[in-house]
CSV table of C-alpha atoms in Angstrom, one decimal:
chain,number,residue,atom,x,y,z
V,1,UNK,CA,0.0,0.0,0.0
V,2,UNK,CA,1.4,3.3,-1.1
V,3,UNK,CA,2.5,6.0,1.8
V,4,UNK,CA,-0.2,8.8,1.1
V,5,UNK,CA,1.2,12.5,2.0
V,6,UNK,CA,-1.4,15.1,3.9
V,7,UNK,CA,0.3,18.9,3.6
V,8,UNK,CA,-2.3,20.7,4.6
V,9,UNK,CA,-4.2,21.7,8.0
V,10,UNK,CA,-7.6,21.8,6.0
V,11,UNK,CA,-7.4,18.3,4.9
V,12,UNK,CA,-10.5,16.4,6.6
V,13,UNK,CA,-8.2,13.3,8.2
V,14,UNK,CA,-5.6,15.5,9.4
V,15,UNK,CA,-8.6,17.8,11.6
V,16,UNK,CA,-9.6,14.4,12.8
V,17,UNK,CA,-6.1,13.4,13.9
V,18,UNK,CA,-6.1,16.9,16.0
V,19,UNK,CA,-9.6,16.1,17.7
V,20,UNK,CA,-8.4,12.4,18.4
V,21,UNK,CA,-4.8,14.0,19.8
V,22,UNK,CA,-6.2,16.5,21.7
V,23,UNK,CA,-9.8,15.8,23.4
V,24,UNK,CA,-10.5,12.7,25.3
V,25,UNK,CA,-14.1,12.7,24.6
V,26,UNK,CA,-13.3,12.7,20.9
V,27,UNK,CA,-11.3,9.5,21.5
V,28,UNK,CA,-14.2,8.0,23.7
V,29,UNK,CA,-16.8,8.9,21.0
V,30,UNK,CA,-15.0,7.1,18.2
V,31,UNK,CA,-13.5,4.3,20.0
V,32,UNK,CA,-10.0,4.7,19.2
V,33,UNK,CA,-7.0,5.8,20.9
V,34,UNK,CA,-3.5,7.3,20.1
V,35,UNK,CA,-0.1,5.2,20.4
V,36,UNK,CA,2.9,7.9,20.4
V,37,UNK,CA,6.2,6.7,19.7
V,38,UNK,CA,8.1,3.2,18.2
V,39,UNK,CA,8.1,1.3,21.5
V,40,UNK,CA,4.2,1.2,21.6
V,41,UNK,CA,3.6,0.7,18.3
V,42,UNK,CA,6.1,-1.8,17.9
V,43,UNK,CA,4.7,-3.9,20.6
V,44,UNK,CA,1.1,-3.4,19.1
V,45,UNK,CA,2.0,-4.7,16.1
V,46,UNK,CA,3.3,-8.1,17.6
V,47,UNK,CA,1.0,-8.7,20.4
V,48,UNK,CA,-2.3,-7.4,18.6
V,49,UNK,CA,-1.9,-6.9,14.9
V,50,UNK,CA,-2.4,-4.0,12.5
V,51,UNK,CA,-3.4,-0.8,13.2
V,52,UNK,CA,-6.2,1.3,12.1
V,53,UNK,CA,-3.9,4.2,10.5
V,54,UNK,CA,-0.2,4.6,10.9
V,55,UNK,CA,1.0,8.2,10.8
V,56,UNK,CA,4.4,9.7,10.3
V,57,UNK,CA,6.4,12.6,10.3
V,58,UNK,CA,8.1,12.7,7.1
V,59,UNK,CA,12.1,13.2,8.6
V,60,UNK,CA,11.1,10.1,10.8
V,61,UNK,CA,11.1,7.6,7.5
V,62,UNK,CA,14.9,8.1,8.0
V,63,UNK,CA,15.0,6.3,11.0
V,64,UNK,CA,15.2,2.3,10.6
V,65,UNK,CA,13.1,1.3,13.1
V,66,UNK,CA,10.4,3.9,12.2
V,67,UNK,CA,10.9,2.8,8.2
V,68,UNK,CA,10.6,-1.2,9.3
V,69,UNK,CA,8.0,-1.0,11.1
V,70,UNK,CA,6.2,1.1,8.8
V,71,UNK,CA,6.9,-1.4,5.9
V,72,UNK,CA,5.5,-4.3,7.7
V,73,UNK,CA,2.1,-1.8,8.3
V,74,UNK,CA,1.9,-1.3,4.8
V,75,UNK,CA,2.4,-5.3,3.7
V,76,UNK,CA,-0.3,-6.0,6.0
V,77,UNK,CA,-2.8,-3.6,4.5
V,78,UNK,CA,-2.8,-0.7,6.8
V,79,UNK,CA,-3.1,2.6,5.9
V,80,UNK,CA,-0.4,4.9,6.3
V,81,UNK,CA,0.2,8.8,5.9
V,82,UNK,CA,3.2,10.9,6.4
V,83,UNK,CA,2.6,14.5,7.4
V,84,UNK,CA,5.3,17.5,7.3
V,85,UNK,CA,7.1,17.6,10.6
V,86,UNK,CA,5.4,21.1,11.3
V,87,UNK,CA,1.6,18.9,11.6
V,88,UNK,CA,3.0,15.6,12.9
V,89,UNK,CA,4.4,17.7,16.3
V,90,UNK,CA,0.7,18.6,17.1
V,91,UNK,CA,-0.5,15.3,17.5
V,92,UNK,CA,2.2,14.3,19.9
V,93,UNK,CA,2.8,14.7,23.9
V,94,UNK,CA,6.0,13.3,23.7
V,95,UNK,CA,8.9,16.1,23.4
V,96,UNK,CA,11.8,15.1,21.3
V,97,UNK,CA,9.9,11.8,20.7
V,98,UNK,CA,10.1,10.3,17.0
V,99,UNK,CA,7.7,11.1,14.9
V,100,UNK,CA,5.7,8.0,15.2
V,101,UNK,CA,1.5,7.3,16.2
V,102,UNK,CA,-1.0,4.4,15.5
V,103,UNK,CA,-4.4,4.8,15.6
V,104,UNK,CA,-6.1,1.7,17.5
V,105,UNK,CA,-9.4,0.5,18.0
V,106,UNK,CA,-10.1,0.8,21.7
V,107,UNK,CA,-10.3,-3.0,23.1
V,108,UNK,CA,-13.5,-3.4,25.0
V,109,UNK,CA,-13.4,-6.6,26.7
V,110,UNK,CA,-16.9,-8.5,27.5
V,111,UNK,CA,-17.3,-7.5,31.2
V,112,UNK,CA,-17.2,-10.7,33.4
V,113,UNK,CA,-20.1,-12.1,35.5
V,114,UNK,CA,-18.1,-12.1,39.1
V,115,UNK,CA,-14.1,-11.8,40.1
V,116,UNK,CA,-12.7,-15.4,39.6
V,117,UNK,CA,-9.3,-14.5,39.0
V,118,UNK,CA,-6.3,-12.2,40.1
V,119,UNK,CA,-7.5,-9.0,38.8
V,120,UNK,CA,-7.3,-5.3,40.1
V,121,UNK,CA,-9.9,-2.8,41.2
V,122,UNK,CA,-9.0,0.8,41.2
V,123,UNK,CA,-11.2,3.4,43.3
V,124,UNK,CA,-10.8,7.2,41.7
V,125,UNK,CA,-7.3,6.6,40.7
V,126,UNK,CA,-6.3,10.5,39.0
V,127,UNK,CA,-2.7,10.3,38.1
V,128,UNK,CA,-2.1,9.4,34.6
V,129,UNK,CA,1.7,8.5,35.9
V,130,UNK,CA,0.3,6.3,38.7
V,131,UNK,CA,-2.4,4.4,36.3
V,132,UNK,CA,0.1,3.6,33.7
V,133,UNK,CA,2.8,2.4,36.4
V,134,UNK,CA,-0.2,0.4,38.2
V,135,UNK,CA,-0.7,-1.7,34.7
V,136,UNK,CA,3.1,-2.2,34.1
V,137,UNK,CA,3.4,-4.1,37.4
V,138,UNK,CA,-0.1,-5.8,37.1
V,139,UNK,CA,0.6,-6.8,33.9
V,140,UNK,CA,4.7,-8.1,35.0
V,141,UNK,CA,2.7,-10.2,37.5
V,142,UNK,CA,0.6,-12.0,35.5
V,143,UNK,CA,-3.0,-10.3,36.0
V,144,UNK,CA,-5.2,-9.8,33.7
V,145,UNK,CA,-8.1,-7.9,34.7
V,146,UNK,CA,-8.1,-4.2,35.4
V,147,UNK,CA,-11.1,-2.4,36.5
V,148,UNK,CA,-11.3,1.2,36.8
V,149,UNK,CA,-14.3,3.0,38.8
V,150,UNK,CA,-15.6,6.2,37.4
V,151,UNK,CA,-13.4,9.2,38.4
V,152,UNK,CA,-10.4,7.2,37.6
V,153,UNK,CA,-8.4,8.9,34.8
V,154,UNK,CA,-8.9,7.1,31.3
V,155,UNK,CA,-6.6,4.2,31.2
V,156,UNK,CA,-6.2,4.6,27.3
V,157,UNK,CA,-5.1,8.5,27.3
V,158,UNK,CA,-1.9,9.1,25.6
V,159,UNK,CA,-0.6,9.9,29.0
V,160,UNK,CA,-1.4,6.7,30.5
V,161,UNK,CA,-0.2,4.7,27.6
V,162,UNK,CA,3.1,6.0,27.8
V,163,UNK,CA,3.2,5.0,31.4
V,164,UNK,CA,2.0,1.3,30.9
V,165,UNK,CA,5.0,0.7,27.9
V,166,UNK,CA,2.6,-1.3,26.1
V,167,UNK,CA,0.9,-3.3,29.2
V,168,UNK,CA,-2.6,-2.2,28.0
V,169,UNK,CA,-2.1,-4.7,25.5
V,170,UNK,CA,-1.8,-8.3,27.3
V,171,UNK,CA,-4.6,-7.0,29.9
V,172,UNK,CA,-8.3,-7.0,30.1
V,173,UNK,CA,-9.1,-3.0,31.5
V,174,UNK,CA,-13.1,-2.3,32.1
V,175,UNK,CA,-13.6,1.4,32.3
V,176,UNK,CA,-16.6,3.3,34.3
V,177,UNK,CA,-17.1,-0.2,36.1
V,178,UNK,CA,-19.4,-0.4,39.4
V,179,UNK,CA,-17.0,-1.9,42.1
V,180,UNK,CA,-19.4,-2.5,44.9
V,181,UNK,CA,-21.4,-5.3,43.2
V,182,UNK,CA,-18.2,-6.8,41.7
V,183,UNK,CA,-16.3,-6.6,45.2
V,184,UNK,CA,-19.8,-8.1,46.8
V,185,UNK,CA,-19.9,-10.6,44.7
V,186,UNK,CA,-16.4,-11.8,43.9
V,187,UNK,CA,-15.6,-15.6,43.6
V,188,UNK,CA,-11.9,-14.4,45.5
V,189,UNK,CA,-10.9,-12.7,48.3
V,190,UNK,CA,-11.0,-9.3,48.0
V,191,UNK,CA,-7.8,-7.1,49.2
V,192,UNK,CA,-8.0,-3.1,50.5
V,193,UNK,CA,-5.0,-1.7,51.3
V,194,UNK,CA,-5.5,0.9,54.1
V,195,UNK,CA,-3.4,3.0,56.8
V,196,UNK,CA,-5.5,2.9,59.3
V,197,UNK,CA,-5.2,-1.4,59.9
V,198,UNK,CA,-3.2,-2.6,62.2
V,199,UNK,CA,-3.3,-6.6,59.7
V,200,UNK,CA,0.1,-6.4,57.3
V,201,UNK,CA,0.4,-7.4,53.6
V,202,UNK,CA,2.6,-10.2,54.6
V,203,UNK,CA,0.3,-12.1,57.4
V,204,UNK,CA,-2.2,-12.7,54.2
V,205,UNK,CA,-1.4,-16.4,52.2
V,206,UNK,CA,-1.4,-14.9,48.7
V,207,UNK,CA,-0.6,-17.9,46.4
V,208,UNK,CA,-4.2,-18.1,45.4
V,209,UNK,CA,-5.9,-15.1,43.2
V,210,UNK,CA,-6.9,-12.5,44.8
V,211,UNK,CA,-8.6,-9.3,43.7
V,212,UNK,CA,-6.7,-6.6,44.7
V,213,UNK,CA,-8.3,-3.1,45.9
V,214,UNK,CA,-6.7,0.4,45.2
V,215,UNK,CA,-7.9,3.8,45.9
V,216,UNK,CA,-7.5,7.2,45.7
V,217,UNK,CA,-3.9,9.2,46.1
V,218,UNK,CA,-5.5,11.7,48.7
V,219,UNK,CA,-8.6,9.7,49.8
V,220,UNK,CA,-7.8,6.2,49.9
V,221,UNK,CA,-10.1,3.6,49.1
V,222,UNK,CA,-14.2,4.6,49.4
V,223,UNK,CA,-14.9,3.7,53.0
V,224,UNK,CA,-18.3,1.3,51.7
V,225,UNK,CA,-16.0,-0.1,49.3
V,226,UNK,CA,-13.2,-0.8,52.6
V,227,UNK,CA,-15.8,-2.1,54.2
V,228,UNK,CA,-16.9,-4.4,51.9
V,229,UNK,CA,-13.1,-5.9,51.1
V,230,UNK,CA,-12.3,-9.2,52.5
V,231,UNK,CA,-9.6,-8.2,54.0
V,232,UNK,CA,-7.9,-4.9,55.1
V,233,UNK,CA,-4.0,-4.7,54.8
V,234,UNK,CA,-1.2,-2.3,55.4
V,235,UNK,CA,2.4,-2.4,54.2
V,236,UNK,CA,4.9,-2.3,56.9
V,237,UNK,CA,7.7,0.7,56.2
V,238,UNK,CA,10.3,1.7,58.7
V,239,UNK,CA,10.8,5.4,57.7
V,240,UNK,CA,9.2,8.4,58.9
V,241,UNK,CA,6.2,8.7,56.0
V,242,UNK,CA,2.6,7.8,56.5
V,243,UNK,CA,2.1,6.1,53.6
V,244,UNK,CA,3.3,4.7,49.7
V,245,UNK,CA,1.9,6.1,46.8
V,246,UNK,CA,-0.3,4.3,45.2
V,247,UNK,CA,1.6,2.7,42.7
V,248,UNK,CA,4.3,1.5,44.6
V,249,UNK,CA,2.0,0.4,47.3
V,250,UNK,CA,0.4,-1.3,44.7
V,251,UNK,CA,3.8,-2.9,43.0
V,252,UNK,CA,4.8,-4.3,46.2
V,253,UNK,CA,1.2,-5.9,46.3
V,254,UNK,CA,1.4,-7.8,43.2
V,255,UNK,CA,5.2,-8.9,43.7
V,256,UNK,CA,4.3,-10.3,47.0
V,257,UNK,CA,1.4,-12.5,45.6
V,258,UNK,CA,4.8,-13.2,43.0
V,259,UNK,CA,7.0,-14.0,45.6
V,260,UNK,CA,4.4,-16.8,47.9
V,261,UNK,CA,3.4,-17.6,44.5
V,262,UNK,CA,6.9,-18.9,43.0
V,263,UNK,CA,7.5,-20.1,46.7
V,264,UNK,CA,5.2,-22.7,46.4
């Protein structure tokens, strides 16, 4: 398929690109997201398959990794269009990035009936940094279900995506989902972590899946929702802080499940 050139600001694809790069409820409303840069769209290509449209800046054809993996888009029947550097940099966060996006077809997994295996709830999570980092380490300890509350910052914003380094692809992420029913009427023990518990991570026998229970950076986890959780844990630290951040509190969680898991 032939590399088609778009020169102008006017052209109808190109103003589409801008409303997909800049507004989330653009992205929402057409069901597709942005993947900025080689590593992601590299890593879409062999874990999920072509994209929708590949677009690139025209000095970036000169790179080789940009130029293969553009080539392999183009004998498998994707579309591709290079744009002047001067309209590429619009579409991108990244500064000093290469000159590099796919545009995906949002996955939207079939919602499951109750929690049956290791999977993550998030509460409100806001931080795009903390989201992404959250689905790198769920996804480098084998879960596979993510399911983010309303409030919680939209796990497929460019933002986010950068973050995960291409986890959104081997995990199942539910967006807007009701947690109360699915924590009332999970198949699995349910895990809150909390600083006001007295119960530590490592008193728990974590070598079976669990459902694991994030919340908020400020706020914690919804007290109904604390309530509600099998089980309420804190993770011991010696130093003079009064709590993790979210992410890391929630890396040390999965890695610890890793750690009884690969003990047994």
């Amino acid at each position: 398929m032939t590399i088609r050139s778009i020169t102008s600001r006017d052209n109808p694809q190109y103003k589409e690109l801008r409303r997909l790069a800049d507004n989330a409820q653009a992205r929402r409303k057409a069901g597709q997201s942005l993947l900025d840069g080689v590593h992601l769209c590299d890593t879409w290509l062999r874990q999920t398959g072509m994209p929708l449209l590949c677009v690139v800046g025209e000095s970036a054809l000169a790179n080789p990794e940009v130029s293969g993996i553009v080539q392999r888009c183009e004998q498998g029947d994707a579309r591709v269009v290079a744009l002047p550097d001067a309209l590429f940099h619009p579409l991108s966060q990244v500064e000093h990035g290469v000159d590099l996006l796919f545009v995906v077809e949002t996955p939207v997994p079939a919602a499951p009936s109750a929690l049956t295996q290791s999977s993550v709830l998030l509460d409100r999570v806001q931080d795009p940094g903390n989201l992404g980092s959250i689905l790198r380490s769920a996804a480098a300890a084998g879960v596979k279900q993510v399911f983010c509350s309303a409030g919680t910052v939209q796990a497929w914003s460019p933002r986010v995506l950068r973050a995960g380094m291409g986890a959104h692809f081997v995990l199942e992420i539910f967006e807007n989902a009701e947690l109360a029913p699915l924590v009332a009427s999970a198949a699995i023990p349910v895990i809150a972590t909390s600083s006001h518990t007295e119960q530590s991570l490592y008193q728990l026998d974590l070598s079976a899946p669990v459902a694991w229970l994030f919340g908020h950076e400020g706020q914690g986890v919804d007290e109904a929702l604390l309530a509600a959780a099998t089980h309420r844990v804190a993770i011991p630290h010696l130093g003079e802080v009064e709590s993790l951040n979210v992410a890391a509190s929630a890396a040390v969680c999965f890695f610890e499940q890793v750690r009884q898991t690969l003990a047994r």
